[in-house]
């Protein structure tokens, strides 16, 4: 089984940057896709970005050109570089991994962008 631990959230002013990190442990060689989702108060959890084991990336339209997802030199890490942050990016960000066919989630890290 795969376990995920996020770090790097916090409070930042609009226009600022943050970098989220996610470290996977356990059966990491069964991971096909890693990524980030977010959930704002009163809203459904939404996809932010994903990256496949081959390096292909996918982003929600609202973050294209501002956020960059990448994987570390070892298979079990994924990062989300967030630039030009907006108040509407405020949410709990969850690391995600597709463990063969089973989705795994981290505990979430809060990102708050003040105007």
mmCIF file with all atom_site columns, C-alpha atoms in Angstrom:
data_model
loop_
_atom_site.group_PDB
_atom_site.id
_atom_site.type_symbol
_atom_site.label_atom_id
_atom_site.label_alt_id
_atom_site.label_comp_id
_atom_site.label_asym_id
_atom_site.label_entity_id
_atom_site.label_seq_id
_atom_site.pdbx_PDB_ins_code
_atom_site.Cartn_x
_atom_site.Cartn_y
_atom_site.Cartn_z
_atom_site.occupancy
_atom_site.B_iso_or_equiv
_atom_site.pdbx_formal_charge
_atom_site.auth_seq_id
_atom_site.auth_comp_id
_atom_site.auth_asym_id
_atom_site.auth_atom_id
_atom_site.pdbx_PDB_model_num
ATOM 1   C CA . UNK A 1 1   ? 0.000   0.000  0.000   1.00 0.00 ? 1   UNK A CA 1
ATOM 2   C CA . UNK A 1 2   ? 1.104   3.570  -0.726  1.00 0.00 ? 2   UNK A CA 1
ATOM 3   C CA . UNK A 1 3   ? 1.209   6.341  1.888   1.00 0.00 ? 3   UNK A CA 1
ATOM 4   C CA . UNK A 1 4   ? 1.493   10.024 0.949   1.00 0.00 ? 4   UNK A CA 1
ATOM 5   C CA . UNK A 1 5   ? 2.730   12.948 3.050   1.00 0.00 ? 5   UNK A CA 1
ATOM 6   C CA . UNK A 1 6   ? 2.462   16.562 1.845   1.00 0.00 ? 6   UNK A CA 1
ATOM 7   C CA . UNK A 1 7   ? 4.355   19.635 2.970   1.00 0.00 ? 7   UNK A CA 1
ATOM 8   C CA . UNK A 1 8   ? 4.850   23.235 1.892   1.00 0.00 ? 8   UNK A CA 1
ATOM 9   C CA . UNK A 1 9   ? 1.484   24.892 2.354   1.00 0.00 ? 9   UNK A CA 1
ATOM 10  C CA . UNK A 1 10  ? 1.021   28.209 4.088   1.00 0.00 ? 10  UNK A CA 1
ATOM 11  C CA . UNK A 1 11  ? -0.151  31.798 3.847   1.00 0.00 ? 11  UNK A CA 1
ATOM 12  C CA . UNK A 1 12  ? 0.989   33.995 0.979   1.00 0.00 ? 12  UNK A CA 1
ATOM 13  C CA . UNK A 1 13  ? -0.092  37.287 -0.545  1.00 0.00 ? 13  UNK A CA 1
ATOM 14  C CA . UNK A 1 14  ? -1.688  37.420 -3.985  1.00 0.00 ? 14  UNK A CA 1
ATOM 15  C CA . UNK A 1 15  ? 0.990   37.281 -6.658  1.00 0.00 ? 15  UNK A CA 1
ATOM 16  C CA . UNK A 1 16  ? 3.304   35.243 -4.480  1.00 0.00 ? 16  UNK A CA 1
ATOM 17  C CA . UNK A 1 17  ? 4.610   31.705 -4.822  1.00 0.00 ? 17  UNK A CA 1
ATOM 18  C CA . UNK A 1 18  ? 4.576   28.455 -2.891  1.00 0.00 ? 18  UNK A CA 1
ATOM 19  C CA . UNK A 1 19  ? 6.013   25.015 -3.565  1.00 0.00 ? 19  UNK A CA 1
ATOM 20  C CA . UNK A 1 20  ? 4.211   21.917 -2.378  1.00 0.00 ? 20  UNK A CA 1
ATOM 21  C CA . UNK A 1 21  ? 6.006   18.613 -1.917  1.00 0.00 ? 21  UNK A CA 1
ATOM 22  C CA . UNK A 1 22  ? 4.654   15.087 -1.610  1.00 0.00 ? 22  UNK A CA 1
ATOM 23  C CA . UNK A 1 23  ? 6.611   12.031 -0.572  1.00 0.00 ? 23  UNK A CA 1
ATOM 24  C CA . UNK A 1 24  ? 5.257   8.557  -1.180  1.00 0.00 ? 24  UNK A CA 1
ATOM 25  C CA . UNK A 1 25  ? 6.250   5.489  0.784   1.00 0.00 ? 25  UNK A CA 1
ATOM 26  C CA . UNK A 1 26  ? 5.291   1.843  0.729   1.00 0.00 ? 26  UNK A CA 1
ATOM 27  C CA . UNK A 1 27  ? 4.651   0.103  -2.599  1.00 0.00 ? 27  UNK A CA 1
ATOM 28  C CA . UNK A 1 28  ? 5.884   3.026  -4.697  1.00 0.00 ? 28  UNK A CA 1
ATOM 29  C CA . UNK A 1 29  ? 6.666   0.885  -7.743  1.00 0.00 ? 29  UNK A CA 1
ATOM 30  C CA . UNK A 1 30  ? 2.953   0.287  -8.215  1.00 0.00 ? 30  UNK A CA 1
ATOM 31  C CA . UNK A 1 31  ? 2.290   4.015  -8.721  1.00 0.00 ? 31  UNK A CA 1
ATOM 32  C CA . UNK A 1 32  ? 1.226   4.989  -12.256 1.00 0.00 ? 32  UNK A CA 1
ATOM 33  C CA . UNK A 1 33  ? 0.153   8.600  -11.835 1.00 0.00 ? 33  UNK A CA 1
ATOM 34  C CA . UNK A 1 34  ? 0.760   11.228 -9.155  1.00 0.00 ? 34  UNK A CA 1
ATOM 35  C CA . UNK A 1 35  ? -0.815  14.605 -8.830  1.00 0.00 ? 35  UNK A CA 1
ATOM 36  C CA . UNK A 1 36  ? -2.552  17.271 -6.815  1.00 0.00 ? 36  UNK A CA 1
ATOM 37  C CA . UNK A 1 37  ? -6.183  17.982 -6.104  1.00 0.00 ? 37  UNK A CA 1
ATOM 38  C CA . UNK A 1 38  ? -7.650  20.813 -4.063  1.00 0.00 ? 38  UNK A CA 1
ATOM 39  C CA . UNK A 1 39  ? -10.828 21.495 -2.142  1.00 0.00 ? 39  UNK A CA 1
ATOM 40  C CA . UNK A 1 40  ? -12.031 24.958 -1.231  1.00 0.00 ? 40  UNK A CA 1
ATOM 41  C CA . UNK A 1 41  ? -14.652 25.525 1.498   1.00 0.00 ? 41  UNK A CA 1
ATOM 42  C CA . UNK A 1 42  ? -18.097 24.581 0.259   1.00 0.00 ? 42  UNK A CA 1
ATOM 43  C CA . UNK A 1 43  ? -16.788 23.205 -3.027  1.00 0.00 ? 43  UNK A CA 1
ATOM 44  C CA . UNK A 1 44  ? -16.049 19.790 -4.446  1.00 0.00 ? 44  UNK A CA 1
ATOM 45  C CA . UNK A 1 45  ? -12.518 18.459 -4.664  1.00 0.00 ? 45  UNK A CA 1
ATOM 46  C CA . UNK A 1 46  ? -11.048 19.290 -8.064  1.00 0.00 ? 46  UNK A CA 1
ATOM 47  C CA . UNK A 1 47  ? -8.084  18.156 -10.086 1.00 0.00 ? 47  UNK A CA 1
ATOM 48  C CA . UNK A 1 48  ? -5.211  20.624 -10.196 1.00 0.00 ? 48  UNK A CA 1
ATOM 49  C CA . UNK A 1 49  ? -2.461  18.742 -12.023 1.00 0.00 ? 49  UNK A CA 1
ATOM 50  C CA . UNK A 1 50  ? -1.228  15.225 -12.687 1.00 0.00 ? 50  UNK A CA 1
ATOM 51  C CA . UNK A 1 51  ? 1.971   13.657 -13.980 1.00 0.00 ? 51  UNK A CA 1
ATOM 52  C CA . UNK A 1 52  ? 2.427   10.143 -15.310 1.00 0.00 ? 52  UNK A CA 1
ATOM 53  C CA . UNK A 1 53  ? 5.371   7.844  -14.731 1.00 0.00 ? 53  UNK A CA 1
ATOM 54  C CA . UNK A 1 54  ? 6.469   8.799  -18.247 1.00 0.00 ? 54  UNK A CA 1
ATOM 55  C CA . UNK A 1 55  ? 6.411   12.503 -17.446 1.00 0.00 ? 55  UNK A CA 1
ATOM 56  C CA . UNK A 1 56  ? 3.224   13.547 -19.244 1.00 0.00 ? 56  UNK A CA 1
ATOM 57  C CA . UNK A 1 57  ? 1.423   16.359 -17.439 1.00 0.00 ? 57  UNK A CA 1
ATOM 58  C CA . UNK A 1 58  ? -2.137  17.619 -17.260 1.00 0.00 ? 58  UNK A CA 1
ATOM 59  C CA . UNK A 1 59  ? -3.491  20.823 -15.674 1.00 0.00 ? 59  UNK A CA 1
ATOM 60  C CA . UNK A 1 60  ? -6.861  22.319 -14.943 1.00 0.00 ? 60  UNK A CA 1
ATOM 61  C CA . UNK A 1 61  ? -7.366  25.391 -17.130 1.00 0.00 ? 61  UNK A CA 1
ATOM 62  C CA . UNK A 1 62  ? -7.423  27.806 -14.194 1.00 0.00 ? 62  UNK A CA 1
ATOM 63  C CA . UNK A 1 63  ? -3.784  27.067 -13.250 1.00 0.00 ? 63  UNK A CA 1
ATOM 64  C CA . UNK A 1 64  ? -2.190  26.659 -16.685 1.00 0.00 ? 64  UNK A CA 1
ATOM 65  C CA . UNK A 1 65  ? 0.801   28.950 -17.073 1.00 0.00 ? 65  UNK A CA 1
ATOM 66  C CA . UNK A 1 66  ? 1.002   29.533 -13.296 1.00 0.00 ? 66  UNK A CA 1
ATOM 67  C CA . UNK A 1 67  ? 1.503   26.085 -11.742 1.00 0.00 ? 67  UNK A CA 1
ATOM 68  C CA . UNK A 1 68  ? 4.074   23.444 -12.658 1.00 0.00 ? 68  UNK A CA 1
ATOM 69  C CA . UNK A 1 69  ? 4.002   19.828 -11.563 1.00 0.00 ? 69  UNK A CA 1
ATOM 70  C CA . UNK A 1 70  ? 7.201   17.802 -11.539 1.00 0.00 ? 70  UNK A CA 1
ATOM 71  C CA . UNK A 1 71  ? 8.644   14.598 -10.148 1.00 0.00 ? 71  UNK A CA 1
ATOM 72  C CA . UNK A 1 72  ? 11.805  14.285 -8.132  1.00 0.00 ? 72  UNK A CA 1
ATOM 73  C CA . UNK A 1 73  ? 14.852  12.310 -9.120  1.00 0.00 ? 73  UNK A CA 1
ATOM 74  C CA . UNK A 1 74  ? 13.461  9.386  -7.198  1.00 0.00 ? 74  UNK A CA 1
ATOM 75  C CA . UNK A 1 75  ? 10.135  7.866  -8.116  1.00 0.00 ? 75  UNK A CA 1
ATOM 76  C CA . UNK A 1 76  ? 8.410   8.649  -4.856  1.00 0.00 ? 76  UNK A CA 1
ATOM 77  C CA . UNK A 1 77  ? 8.305   12.463 -4.876  1.00 0.00 ? 77  UNK A CA 1
ATOM 78  C CA . UNK A 1 78  ? 6.149   14.995 -6.661  1.00 0.00 ? 78  UNK A CA 1
ATOM 79  C CA . UNK A 1 79  ? 6.157   18.779 -6.479  1.00 0.00 ? 79  UNK A CA 1
ATOM 80  C CA . UNK A 1 80  ? 3.745   21.565 -7.331  1.00 0.00 ? 80  UNK A CA 1
ATOM 81  C CA . UNK A 1 81  ? 5.328   24.944 -7.975  1.00 0.00 ? 81  UNK A CA 1
ATOM 82  C CA . UNK A 1 82  ? 2.628   27.587 -7.683  1.00 0.00 ? 82  UNK A CA 1
ATOM 83  C CA . UNK A 1 83  ? 3.355   31.081 -9.003  1.00 0.00 ? 83  UNK A CA 1
ATOM 84  C CA . UNK A 1 84  ? 1.195   34.172 -9.407  1.00 0.00 ? 84  UNK A CA 1
ATOM 85  C CA . UNK A 1 85  ? -1.147  32.883 -6.740  1.00 0.00 ? 85  UNK A CA 1
ATOM 86  C CA . UNK A 1 86  ? -4.670  34.270 -6.553  1.00 0.00 ? 86  UNK A CA 1
ATOM 87  C CA . UNK A 1 87  ? -7.151  34.363 -3.661  1.00 0.00 ? 87  UNK A CA 1
ATOM 88  C CA . UNK A 1 88  ? -9.268  31.811 -5.545  1.00 0.00 ? 88  UNK A CA 1
ATOM 89  C CA . UNK A 1 89  ? -6.387  29.323 -5.223  1.00 0.00 ? 89  UNK A CA 1
ATOM 90  C CA . UNK A 1 90  ? -7.103  29.163 -1.495  1.00 0.00 ? 90  UNK A CA 1
ATOM 91  C CA . UNK A 1 91  ? -7.900  25.545 -0.614  1.00 0.00 ? 91  UNK A CA 1
ATOM 92  C CA . UNK A 1 92  ? -6.665  22.399 1.036   1.00 0.00 ? 92  UNK A CA 1
ATOM 93  C CA . UNK A 1 93  ? -4.315  20.727 -1.432  1.00 0.00 ? 93  UNK A CA 1
ATOM 94  C CA . UNK A 1 94  ? -4.164  16.935 -1.484  1.00 0.00 ? 94  UNK A CA 1
ATOM 95  C CA . UNK A 1 95  ? -1.447  14.781 -2.959  1.00 0.00 ? 95  UNK A CA 1
ATOM 96  C CA . UNK A 1 96  ? -2.810  11.948 -5.081  1.00 0.00 ? 96  UNK A CA 1
ATOM 97  C CA . UNK A 1 97  ? -1.350  8.712  -6.379  1.00 0.00 ? 97  UNK A CA 1
ATOM 98  C CA . UNK A 1 98  ? -2.909  6.016  -8.506  1.00 0.00 ? 98  UNK A CA 1
ATOM 99  C CA . UNK A 1 99  ? -1.705  2.786  -6.909  1.00 0.00 ? 99  UNK A CA 1
ATOM 100 C CA . UNK A 1 100 ? -2.387  0.386  -9.799  1.00 0.00 ? 100 UNK A CA 1
ATOM 101 C CA . UNK A 1 101 ? -6.152  1.081  -9.915  1.00 0.00 ? 101 UNK A CA 1
ATOM 102 C CA . UNK A 1 102 ? -6.659  2.332  -6.340  1.00 0.00 ? 102 UNK A CA 1
ATOM 103 C CA . UNK A 1 103 ? -6.519  6.090  -5.586  1.00 0.00 ? 103 UNK A CA 1
ATOM 104 C CA . UNK A 1 104 ? -4.449  7.095  -2.560  1.00 0.00 ? 104 UNK A CA 1
ATOM 105 C CA . UNK A 1 105 ? -4.606  10.473 -0.810  1.00 0.00 ? 105 UNK A CA 1
ATOM 106 C CA . UNK A 1 106 ? -2.425  12.450 1.514   1.00 0.00 ? 106 UNK A CA 1
ATOM 107 C CA . UNK A 1 107 ? -3.776  14.236 4.576   1.00 0.00 ? 107 UNK A CA 1
ATOM 108 C CA . UNK A 1 108 ? -3.853  17.611 2.835   1.00 0.00 ? 108 UNK A CA 1
ATOM 109 C CA . UNK A 1 109 ? -2.008  20.888 3.303   1.00 0.00 ? 109 UNK A CA 1
ATOM 110 C CA . UNK A 1 110 ? -3.674  24.301 3.587   1.00 0.00 ? 110 UNK A CA 1
ATOM 111 C CA . UNK A 1 111 ? -2.837  27.023 1.073   1.00 0.00 ? 111 UNK A CA 1
ATOM 112 C CA . UNK A 1 112 ? -4.238  30.467 1.830   1.00 0.00 ? 112 UNK A CA 1
ATOM 113 C CA . UNK A 1 113 ? -3.781  33.401 -0.548  1.00 0.00 ? 113 UNK A CA 1
ATOM 114 C CA . UNK A 1 114 ? -4.629  36.822 0.836   1.00 0.00 ? 114 UNK A CA 1
ATOM 115 C CA . UNK A 1 115 ? -5.732  39.704 -1.369  1.00 0.00 ? 115 UNK A CA 1
#
